[in-house]
CSV table of C-alpha atoms and ligand atoms in Angstrom, one decimal:
chain,number,residue,atom,x,y,z
A,29,UNK,CA,0.6,-5.6,14.7
A,30,UNK,CA,-3.1,-4.8,15.0
A,31,UNK,CA,-3.7,-2.0,12.6
A,32,UNK,CA,-2.7,1.2,14.3
A,33,UNK,CA,-1.0,4.6,14.0
A,34,UNK,CA,2.5,4.6,12.4
A,35,UNK,CA,5.0,7.5,12.1
A,36,UNK,CA,7.0,7.2,8.9
A,37,UNK,CA,10.2,9.3,8.7
A,38,UNK,CA,11.4,9.9,5.2
A,39,UNK,CA,8.0,8.9,3.9
A,40,UNK,CA,8.1,11.3,0.9
A,41,UNK,CA,11.1,9.4,-0.5
A,42,UNK,CA,11.3,6.5,-2.9
A,43,UNK,CA,10.9,3.5,-0.5
A,44,UNK,CA,9.0,5.5,2.1
A,45,UNK,CA,6.3,6.6,-0.3
A,46,UNK,CA,5.7,3.0,-1.6
A,47,UNK,CA,5.6,1.8,2.0
A,48,UNK,CA,3.1,4.6,3.1
A,49,UNK,CA,0.8,3.4,0.3
A,50,UNK,CA,0.9,-0.2,1.4
A,51,UNK,CA,0.3,0.9,5.0
A,52,UNK,CA,-2.8,2.9,4.0
A,53,UNK,CA,-4.1,0.0,1.9
A,54,UNK,CA,-3.7,-2.3,4.9
A,55,UNK,CA,-5.7,0.1,7.1
A,56,UNK,CA,-3.0,1.9,9.1
A,57,UNK,CA,-3.2,5.6,10.0
A,58,UNK,CA,0.1,7.3,8.9
A,59,UNK,CA,2.0,10.4,9.8
A,60,UNK,CA,4.9,11.3,7.5
A,61,UNK,CA,7.8,13.5,8.5
A,62,UNK,CA,10.2,14.5,5.8
A,63,UNK,CA,12.4,17.6,5.2
A,64,UNK,CA,12.0,17.1,1.4
A,65,UNK,CA,15.8,17.2,1.1
A,66,UNK,CA,15.7,14.5,-1.6
A,67,UNK,CA,11.9,14.2,-2.4
A,68,UNK,CA,8.8,16.0,-3.3
A,69,UNK,CA,5.5,16.6,-1.4
A,70,UNK,CA,3.8,15.5,-4.7
A,71,UNK,CA,4.7,11.9,-3.9
A,72,UNK,CA,2.6,12.1,-0.7
A,73,UNK,CA,-0.3,13.7,-2.7
A,74,UNK,CA,-0.2,10.9,-5.2
A,75,UNK,CA,-0.1,8.3,-2.5
A,76,UNK,CA,-3.2,9.9,-1.0
A,77,UNK,CA,-4.9,9.7,-4.4
A,78,UNK,CA,-3.9,6.0,-4.9
A,79,UNK,CA,-5.3,5.2,-1.4
A,80,UNK,CA,-8.3,7.5,-1.6
A,81,UNK,CA,-11.0,4.7,-1.3
A,82,UNK,CA,-9.3,3.0,1.6
A,83,UNK,CA,-10.4,5.0,4.6
A,84,UNK,CA,-7.3,5.7,6.7
A,85,UNK,CA,-5.4,8.9,5.9
A,86,UNK,CA,-1.9,10.2,5.9
A,87,UNK,CA,-0.8,13.5,7.4
A,88,UNK,CA,2.4,15.2,6.2
A,89,UNK,CA,4.7,17.2,8.4
A,90,UNK,CA,7.6,18.9,6.7
A,91,UNK,CA,10.3,18.9,9.3
A,92,UNK,CA,13.9,17.8,9.9
A,93,UNK,CA,14.5,14.7,12.1
A,94,UNK,CA,17.1,16.7,14.1
A,95,UNK,CA,14.5,19.3,15.0
A,96,UNK,CA,13.9,17.9,18.5
A,97,UNK,CA,11.2,20.4,19.7
A,98,UNK,CA,9.1,19.9,16.5
A,99,UNK,CA,9.4,16.1,16.8
A,100,UNK,CA,8.6,16.2,20.5
A,101,UNK,CA,5.5,18.3,19.7
A,102,UNK,CA,4.3,15.8,17.2
A,103,UNK,CA,4.7,12.8,19.5
A,104,UNK,CA,2.9,14.8,22.3
A,105,UNK,CA,-0.1,15.4,20.0
A,106,UNK,CA,-0.4,11.9,18.6
A,107,UNK,CA,0.1,8.4,20.0
A,108,UNK,CA,2.1,6.3,17.6
A,109,UNK,CA,2.2,2.5,17.9
A,110,UNK,CA,5.5,2.3,16.0
A,111,UNK,CA,7.9,4.2,13.8
A,112,UNK,CA,9.3,3.2,10.4
A,113,UNK,CA,12.5,5.1,10.0
A,114,UNK,CA,13.6,5.7,6.4
A,115,UNK,CA,14.9,9.3,6.7
A,116,UNK,CA,18.5,9.6,5.8
A,117,UNK,CA,21.1,10.6,3.2
A,118,UNK,CA,22.1,7.7,0.9
A,119,UNK,CA,24.6,8.7,-1.7
A,120,UNK,CA,27.8,6.6,-1.2
A,121,UNK,CA,30.1,9.0,-3.1
A,122,UNK,CA,28.8,12.1,-1.4
A,123,UNK,CA,29.3,10.4,2.0
A,124,UNK,CA,33.0,10.0,1.2
A,125,UNK,CA,33.3,13.7,0.4
A,126,UNK,CA,31.1,15.0,3.3
A,127,UNK,CA,31.3,12.4,6.1
A,128,UNK,CA,30.3,14.8,8.9
A,129,UNK,CA,27.1,15.7,7.0
A,130,UNK,CA,26.3,12.0,6.8
A,131,UNK,CA,27.1,11.3,10.4
A,132,UNK,CA,25.1,14.4,11.5
A,133,UNK,CA,22.0,13.7,9.4
A,134,UNK,CA,21.8,10.0,9.7
A,135,UNK,CA,23.3,9.2,13.1
A,136,UNK,CA,22.4,12.4,15.1
A,137,UNK,CA,19.0,12.4,13.4
A,138,UNK,CA,18.4,8.8,14.5
A,139,UNK,CA,19.6,9.5,18.1
A,140,UNK,CA,17.2,12.5,18.3
A,141,UNK,CA,14.3,10.2,17.1
A,142,UNK,CA,15.2,7.5,19.5
A,143,UNK,CA,15.3,10.0,22.4
A,144,UNK,CA,11.9,11.5,21.6
A,145,UNK,CA,10.4,8.0,21.1
A,146,UNK,CA,11.7,6.9,24.5
A,147,UNK,CA,10.3,10.1,26.2
A,148,UNK,CA,6.9,9.3,24.8
A,149,UNK,CA,7.0,5.6,25.5
A,150,UNK,CA,6.9,4.6,21.8
A,151,UNK,CA,9.5,1.8,21.7
A,152,UNK,CA,8.7,-0.1,18.5
A,153,UNK,CA,10.9,0.7,15.5
A,154,UNK,CA,11.5,-0.6,12.0
A,155,UNK,CA,14.8,0.8,10.7
A,156,UNK,CA,16.1,1.0,7.1
A,157,UNK,CA,19.5,-0.6,7.2
A,158,UNK,CA,21.4,-1.7,4.1
A,159,UNK,CA,23.5,-4.4,2.5
A,160,UNK,CA,26.2,-1.7,2.6
A,161,UNK,CA,26.9,-3.1,6.2
A,162,UNK,CA,28.4,-6.2,4.6
A,163,UNK,CA,31.2,-4.4,2.7
A,164,UNK,CA,32.8,-6.8,0.2
A,165,UNK,CA,31.4,-10.3,1.2
A,166,UNK,CA,33.7,-13.2,0.3
A,167,UNK,CA,30.8,-15.6,0.4
A,168,UNK,CA,27.4,-15.3,-1.2
A,169,UNK,CA,24.5,-15.6,-0.6
A,170,UNK,CA,25.1,-13.2,2.3
A,171,UNK,CA,23.4,-14.3,5.6
A,172,UNK,CA,22.6,-12.0,8.5
A,173,UNK,CA,25.5,-13.5,10.4
A,174,UNK,CA,28.1,-12.3,7.9
A,175,UNK,CA,30.7,-10.1,9.6
A,176,UNK,CA,29.9,-6.4,9.4
A,177,UNK,CA,32.4,-4.0,7.8
A,178,UNK,CA,31.1,-1.0,5.9
A,179,UNK,CA,33.3,0.3,3.2
A,180,UNK,CA,32.3,4.0,3.3
A,181,UNK,CA,30.9,6.6,5.6
A,182,UNK,CA,27.3,6.0,4.4
A,183,UNK,CA,27.6,2.3,5.2
A,184,UNK,CA,29.1,3.2,8.6
A,185,UNK,CA,26.2,5.4,9.5
A,186,UNK,CA,24.0,2.3,9.0
A,187,UNK,CA,26.4,0.1,11.0
A,188,UNK,CA,26.6,2.6,13.8
A,189,UNK,CA,22.8,3.0,14.0
A,190,UNK,CA,22.4,-0.8,14.1
A,191,UNK,CA,24.9,-0.9,17.0
A,192,UNK,CA,23.0,2.0,18.8
A,193,UNK,CA,19.8,0.0,18.4
A,194,UNK,CA,21.4,-3.2,19.8
A,195,UNK,CA,22.7,-1.1,22.8
A,196,UNK,CA,19.5,0.5,23.7
A,197,UNK,CA,17.7,-2.8,23.6
A,198,UNK,CA,20.3,-4.4,25.7
A,199,UNK,CA,19.6,-2.0,28.6
A,200,UNK,CA,15.8,-1.7,28.0
A,201,UNK,CA,14.0,-4.7,26.8
A,202,UNK,CA,10.8,-2.7,26.2
A,203,UNK,CA,12.4,-1.7,22.9
A,204,UNK,CA,11.2,-3.9,20.0
A,205,UNK,CA,13.4,-3.2,17.0
A,206,UNK,CA,13.6,-4.7,13.5
A,207,UNK,CA,16.4,-3.6,11.2
A,208,UNK,CA,15.9,-4.4,7.6
A,209,UNK,CA,19.0,-4.7,5.4
A,210,UNK,CA,17.8,-3.9,1.8
A,211,UNK,CA,19.8,-5.1,-1.2
A,212,UNK,CA,19.1,-3.1,-4.4
A,213,UNK,CA,15.6,-1.6,-4.5
A,214,UNK,CA,14.3,-0.9,-8.0
A,215,UNK,CA,11.0,-0.6,-9.9
A,216,UNK,CA,7.9,1.4,-9.1
A,217,UNK,CA,4.3,1.0,-8.1
A,218,UNK,CA,2.5,-0.8,-11.0
A,219,UNK,CA,0.2,2.2,-11.4
A,220,UNK,CA,3.2,4.2,-12.7
A,221,UNK,CA,1.9,7.1,-10.4
A,222,UNK,CA,4.8,6.9,-7.9
A,223,UNK,CA,8.4,6.0,-8.3
A,224,UNK,CA,12.0,7.0,-7.8
A,225,UNK,CA,12.9,10.6,-8.5
A,226,UNK,CA,16.5,11.3,-7.5
A,227,UNK,CA,17.9,14.8,-7.5
A,228,UNK,CA,20.9,15.5,-9.8
A,229,UNK,CA,22.8,12.8,-11.7
A,230,UNK,CA,21.7,9.3,-10.5
A,231,UNK,CA,24.3,7.2,-8.7
A,232,UNK,CA,22.4,4.0,-9.1
A,233,UNK,CA,22.1,1.7,-12.1
A,234,UNK,CA,18.3,1.7,-12.6
A,235,UNK,CA,17.5,5.4,-12.3
A,236,UNK,CA,20.5,6.2,-14.6
A,237,UNK,CA,19.3,3.6,-17.2
A,238,UNK,CA,15.8,5.0,-17.0
A,239,UNK,CA,17.1,8.5,-17.8
A,240,UNK,CA,19.0,7.1,-20.8
A,241,UNK,CA,15.8,5.4,-22.0
A,242,UNK,CA,13.8,8.7,-21.9
A,243,UNK,CA,16.5,10.6,-23.7
A,244,UNK,CA,17.8,12.6,-20.7
A,245,UNK,CA,21.3,11.0,-21.0
A,246,UNK,CA,23.1,9.7,-24.0
A,247,UNK,CA,24.5,6.4,-22.7
A,248,UNK,CA,24.9,4.2,-19.6
A,249,UNK,CA,28.5,3.7,-18.4
A,250,UNK,CA,29.0,0.2,-17.3
A,251,UNK,CA,31.6,0.1,-14.4
A,252,UNK,CA,33.8,-2.9,-14.9
A,253,UNK,CA,33.7,-5.7,-17.4
A,254,UNK,CA,36.5,-7.9,-15.9
A,255,UNK,CA,34.8,-9.2,-12.8
A,256,UNK,CA,34.7,-13.0,-12.2
A,257,UNK,CA,31.0,-13.2,-13.1
A,258,UNK,CA,29.0,-14.7,-16.0
A,259,UNK,CA,29.6,-11.8,-18.3
A,260,UNK,CA,32.3,-9.8,-16.4
A,261,UNK,CA,29.9,-7.2,-15.0
A,262,UNK,CA,28.9,-6.7,-11.3
A,263,UNK,CA,26.2,-8.9,-9.9
A,264,UNK,CA,23.5,-7.6,-7.5
A,265,UNK,CA,20.3,-8.6,-5.8
A,266,UNK,CA,17.6,-6.3,-7.3
A,267,UNK,CA,14.3,-6.2,-5.4
A,268,UNK,CA,11.0,-4.6,-6.4
A,269,UNK,CA,10.2,-1.6,-4.2
A,270,UNK,CA,6.6,-2.9,-3.6
A,271,UNK,CA,8.0,-6.2,-2.3
A,272,UNK,CA,10.3,-4.1,-0.1
A,273,UNK,CA,7.3,-2.1,1.1
A,274,UNK,CA,5.4,-5.3,2.0
A,275,UNK,CA,8.5,-6.5,3.9
A,276,UNK,CA,7.9,-3.5,6.2
A,277,UNK,CA,4.3,-4.5,6.9
A,278,UNK,CA,5.6,-8.0,7.7
A,279,UNK,CA,8.2,-6.4,10.1
A,280,UNK,CA,5.4,-4.4,11.8
A,281,UNK,CA,3.4,-7.6,12.3
A,282,UNK,CA,6.5,-9.2,13.8
A,283,UNK,CA,7.0,-6.4,16.3
A,284,UNK,CA,3.9,-7.7,18.1
A,285,UNK,CA,5.6,-11.1,18.7
A,286,UNK,CA,6.5,-11.2,22.4
A,287,UNK,CA,9.7,-13.0,21.6
A,288,UNK,CA,11.0,-10.2,19.4
A,289,UNK,CA,13.9,-8.1,20.8
A,290,UNK,CA,16.3,-6.4,18.4
A,291,UNK,CA,16.5,-8.4,15.2
A,292,UNK,CA,18.0,-8.0,11.7
A,293,UNK,CA,16.6,-9.3,8.4
A,294,UNK,CA,17.9,-9.2,4.8
A,295,UNK,CA,15.3,-8.0,2.3
A,296,UNK,CA,16.3,-9.3,-1.2
A,297,UNK,CA,15.3,-11.9,-3.7
A,298,UNK,CA,18.2,-14.2,-3.2
A,299,UNK,CA,19.0,-14.0,-6.9
A,300,UNK,CA,22.0,-12.3,-8.5
A,301,UNK,CA,21.6,-10.3,-11.8
A,302,UNK,CA,24.5,-8.8,-13.7
A,303,UNK,CA,24.6,-5.2,-15.1
A,304,UNK,CA,24.3,-6.5,-18.7
A,305,UNK,CA,21.4,-8.8,-17.8
A,306,UNK,CA,19.6,-5.8,-16.2
A,307,UNK,CA,20.3,-3.7,-19.3
A,308,UNK,CA,18.8,-6.5,-21.5
A,309,UNK,CA,15.7,-6.9,-19.3
A,310,UNK,CA,15.1,-3.1,-19.3
A,311,UNK,CA,15.5,-2.9,-23.1
A,312,UNK,CA,13.0,-5.7,-23.5
A,313,UNK,CA,10.5,-4.0,-21.1
A,314,UNK,CA,10.9,-0.6,-22.6
A,315,UNK,CA,11.4,-1.4,-26.3
A,316,UNK,CA,14.3,1.2,-26.1
A,317,UNK,CA,17.9,0.6,-26.9
A,318,UNK,CA,20.2,1.5,-24.1
A,319,UNK,CA,23.6,2.5,-25.5
A,320,UNK,CA,26.4,1.4,-23.2
A,321,UNK,CA,30.0,2.5,-22.7
A,322,UNK,CA,32.3,0.3,-20.8
A,323,UNK,CA,34.7,1.9,-18.3
A,324,UNK,CA,36.9,0.7,-15.4
A,325,UNK,CA,35.6,-0.6,-12.1
A,326,UNK,CA,33.9,2.0,-9.8
A,327,UNK,CA,36.1,2.3,-6.7
A,328,UNK,CA,34.5,0.6,-3.7
A,329,UNK,CA,32.2,-1.7,-5.7
A,330,UNK,CA,31.8,-5.3,-4.6
A,331,UNK,CA,32.0,-8.0,-7.3
A,332,UNK,CA,29.0,-10.1,-6.4
A,333,UNK,CA,26.4,-9.4,-3.7
A,334,UNK,CA,23.1,-11.1,-3.1
A,335,UNK,CA,21.1,-12.0,-0.1
A,336,UNK,CA,20.2,-15.1,1.8
A,337,UNK,CA,16.5,-14.6,2.3
A,338,UNK,CA,15.8,-17.6,4.5
A,339,UNK,CA,15.6,-15.8,7.8
A,340,UNK,CA,13.0,-13.3,6.5
A,341,UNK,CA,11.0,-16.1,4.8
A,342,UNK,CA,10.9,-18.2,8.0
A,343,UNK,CA,10.5,-15.5,10.6
A,344,UNK,CA,8.7,-12.7,8.9
A,345,UNK,CA,6.6,-14.9,6.6
A,346,UNK,CA,7.6,-12.7,3.7
A,347,UNK,CA,9.1,-13.5,0.3
A,348,UNK,CA,9.6,-11.2,-2.7
A,349,UNK,CA,7.1,-11.9,-5.5
A,350,UNK,CA,8.3,-9.8,-8.5
A,351,UNK,CA,11.0,-10.9,-11.0
A,352,UNK,CA,13.5,-8.8,-12.9
A,353,UNK,CA,11.2,-8.4,-16.0
A,354,UNK,CA,8.3,-7.1,-13.8
A,355,UNK,CA,10.8,-4.7,-12.0
A,356,UNK,CA,11.9,-3.3,-15.4
A,357,UNK,CA,8.4,-3.1,-16.8
A,358,UNK,CA,7.1,-1.2,-13.8
A,359,UNK,CA,10.1,1.1,-13.8
A,360,UNK,CA,9.4,1.8,-17.5
A,361,UNK,CA,5.7,2.5,-16.8
A,362,UNK,CA,6.7,5.1,-14.2
A,363,UNK,CA,9.5,6.5,-16.4
A,364,UNK,CA,7.5,6.8,-19.6
A,365,UNK,CA,4.6,8.5,-17.7
A,366,UNK,CA,6.9,10.8,-15.7
A,367,UNK,CA,10.1,11.3,-17.6
A,368,UNK,CA,11.1,14.2,-15.3
A,369,UNK,CA,9.9,12.5,-12.1
A,370,UNK,CA,7.5,14.5,-10.1
A,371,UNK,CA,8.6,17.7,-12.0
A,372,UNK,CA,6.7,18.6,-15.1
A,373,UNK,CA,9.9,19.2,-17.1
A,374,UNK,CA,13.7,19.4,-16.7
A,375,UNK,CA,13.6,23.3,-16.8
A,376,UNK,CA,11.7,23.3,-13.5
A,377,UNK,CA,14.1,21.1,-11.7
B,420,NAD,P1,15.2,8.7,-0.5
B,420,NAD,O1,16.3,9.7,-0.5
B,420,NAD,O2,14.3,8.7,-1.6
B,420,NAD,O3,14.3,8.9,0.9
B,420,NAD,C1,14.8,9.4,2.1
B,420,NAD,C2,13.9,10.5,2.5
B,420,NAD,O4,14.4,11.0,3.8
B,420,NAD,C3,13.9,11.7,1.6
B,420,NAD,O5,12.5,12.0,1.3
B,420,NAD,C4,14.6,12.8,2.3
B,420,NAD,O6,14.0,14.1,2.0
B,420,NAD,C5,14.3,12.4,3.8
B,420,NAD,N1,15.3,12.9,4.7
B,420,NAD,C6,16.7,12.8,4.7
B,420,NAD,N2,17.2,13.4,5.8
B,420,NAD,C7,16.2,13.8,6.5
B,420,NAD,C8,16.1,14.5,7.8
B,420,NAD,N3,17.2,14.8,8.5
B,420,NAD,N4,14.9,14.8,8.3
B,420,NAD,C9,13.8,14.5,7.6
B,420,NAD,N5,13.8,13.9,6.4
B,420,NAD,C10,15.0,13.5,5.9
B,420,NAD,O7,15.9,7.3,-0.2
B,420,NAD,P2,15.2,5.9,-0.3
B,420,NAD,O8,15.9,5.1,-1.4
B,420,NAD,O9,13.8,5.9,-0.2
B,420,NAD,O10,15.9,5.3,1.0
B,420,NAD,C11,15.2,5.2,2.3
B,420,NAD,C12,16.1,4.6,3.3
B,420,NAD,O11,16.5,3.3,2.9
B,420,NAD,C13,17.4,5.4,3.6
B,420,NAD,O12,17.6,5.4,4.9
B,420,NAD,C14,18.4,4.7,2.8
B,420,NAD,O13,19.7,4.8,3.4
B,420,NAD,C15,17.9,3.2,3.0
B,420,NAD,N6,18.4,2.3,1.9
B,420,NAD,C16,18.1,2.7,0.6
B,420,NAD,C17,18.6,1.9,-0.4
B,420,NAD,C18,18.4,2.2,-1.9
B,420,NAD,O14,19.2,1.8,-2.7
B,420,NAD,N7,17.4,3.1,-2.3
B,420,NAD,C19,19.3,0.7,-0.1
B,420,NAD,C20,19.4,0.3,1.2
B,420,NAD,C21,19.0,1.2,2.2
B,421,WQD,C1,24.6,-1.7,-9.2
B,421,WQD,C2,25.6,-2.2,-10.2
B,421,WQD,C3,27.6,-0.9,-10.5
B,421,WQD,C4,25.6,2.6,-12.1
B,421,WQD,C5,24.2,1.0,-3.8
B,421,WQD,C6,24.8,1.4,-2.5
B,421,WQD,C7,24.2,0.4,-1.4
B,421,WQD,C8,22.7,0.5,-1.5
B,421,WQD,C9,22.2,0.2,-2.8
B,421,WQD,C10,21.9,2.2,0.0
B,421,WQD,C11,27.1,-2.2,-9.8
B,421,WQD,C12,26.8,-0.9,-11.7
B,421,WQD,C13,25.9,1.4,-11.5
B,421,WQD,C14,26.1,3.0,-13.4
B,421,WQD,C15,27.0,0.7,-13.5
B,421,WQD,N1,22.2,1.8,-1.2
B,421,WQD,N2,26.5,0.4,-12.3
B,421,WQD,N3,26.7,2.0,-14.1
B,421,WQD,O1,26.5,0.0,-5.7
B,421,WQD,O2,25.2,-2.2,-5.6
B,421,WQD,O3,24.5,-0.3,-4.2
B,421,WQD,O4,22.8,1.1,-3.8
B,421,WQD,O5,22.0,1.6,1.0
B,421,WQD,O6,24.7,0.9,-0.2
B,421,WQD,O7,26.2,1.2,-2.6
B,421,WQD,O8,24.0,-0.1,-6.5
B,421,WQD,O9,22.8,0.7,-8.5
B,421,WQD,O10,24.9,1.9,-7.8
B,421,WQD,O11,25.1,-0.4,-8.8
B,421,WQD,O12,27.6,-0.1,-14.2
B,421,WQD,O13,25.9,4.1,-13.9
B,421,WQD,O14,25.5,-1.4,-11.4
B,421,WQD,O15,29.0,-0.9,-10.7
B,421,WQD,O16,27.7,-3.3,-10.3
B,421,WQD,P1,25.2,-0.7,-5.5
B,421,WQD,P2,24.2,0.6,-7.9
């Protein structure tokens, strides 16, 4: 896409903030909307500082995606060329406990966004989907054609939204939609100035390990050591968040291709890494020992999951550049400079 004006929902969050920075560095004007449910406005301020010498600017609008009048007002005041839609709740366990909250926030929020976009004639969308739509794949690497079967309400919100997008494109070919299925995003911007800052106890491996390394938690619990993998622990496709952010720029470019309709792409590295391999890489990068405690398998976990990246490489002209060691070293750079994330200390959280 010729450089233009992009709305980013959820742009204060982990992946959103890194993507907003790459957009600004590439010359896009950006408007972020976020309700700050799982993020801090400081992230946007830091993105502004990192992009200070690059001309275009970012505006921030604290609002909920489901606030239709507010969204409508923003679209009426600014012409957006496309929307990158990150906003959503993402904790798998919480989605099992509170399915209606997830369906309301993620699905109703997206429907509201799509309605307002259509009203204002903005019909270009990049959507954050997830490898969660593949459930427990029997074959890896996982291609985009793999049958869809989410294993929890969170994954189903992604699956339902994908189907909604396919449906609206089917009846209105003016819609140009790219859905990106992320595998396991980790790492942080090399500056160490922005990174992941989850609220409460982290659900995911990397932020948990990071909190062990800075002394906030005593040990990492490894879920399952009896999988049929190299060392018995689960295998995943970890991808650097900056590579992921660049994948969104590639998707925006692709939206200008007249042949694009409603497409889906995996964003991963195509390489599988076990939990223990990840622990070893993080110990090497940080120089810290990560004490581990082995426990049983976490319910709902797949054994091995990694992406086929061929489609994105061929059609988006995008390929992940960073390896596991760089992911861990950038994660540690962020963690050591910001042990309490965007908060100055734990007491203020
Ligand atoms: P995040 O929680 O850091 O960012 C999501 C942002 O959306 C947050 O800033 C939150 O405040 C905001 N938000 C949530 N509901 C909102 C609403 N109703 N209105 C306005 N803002 C709202 O999460 P992330 O890791 O950056 O994930 C971004 C997207 O990518 C999500 O849709 C997530 O499901 C998807 N995804 C994430 C991962 C991952 O492991 N991080 C993997 C696959 C897909
Ligand atoms: C990775 C590996 C765990 C934590 C989740 C969502 C998925 C997507 C990405 C949003 C697994 C093991 C973890 C810990 C551990 N998110 N682990 N101890 O489960 O692959 O994917 O995030 O779309 O939908 O399900 O990521 O980081 O939680 O786990 O041993 O404290 O680390 O068992 O093998 P997962 P994860």
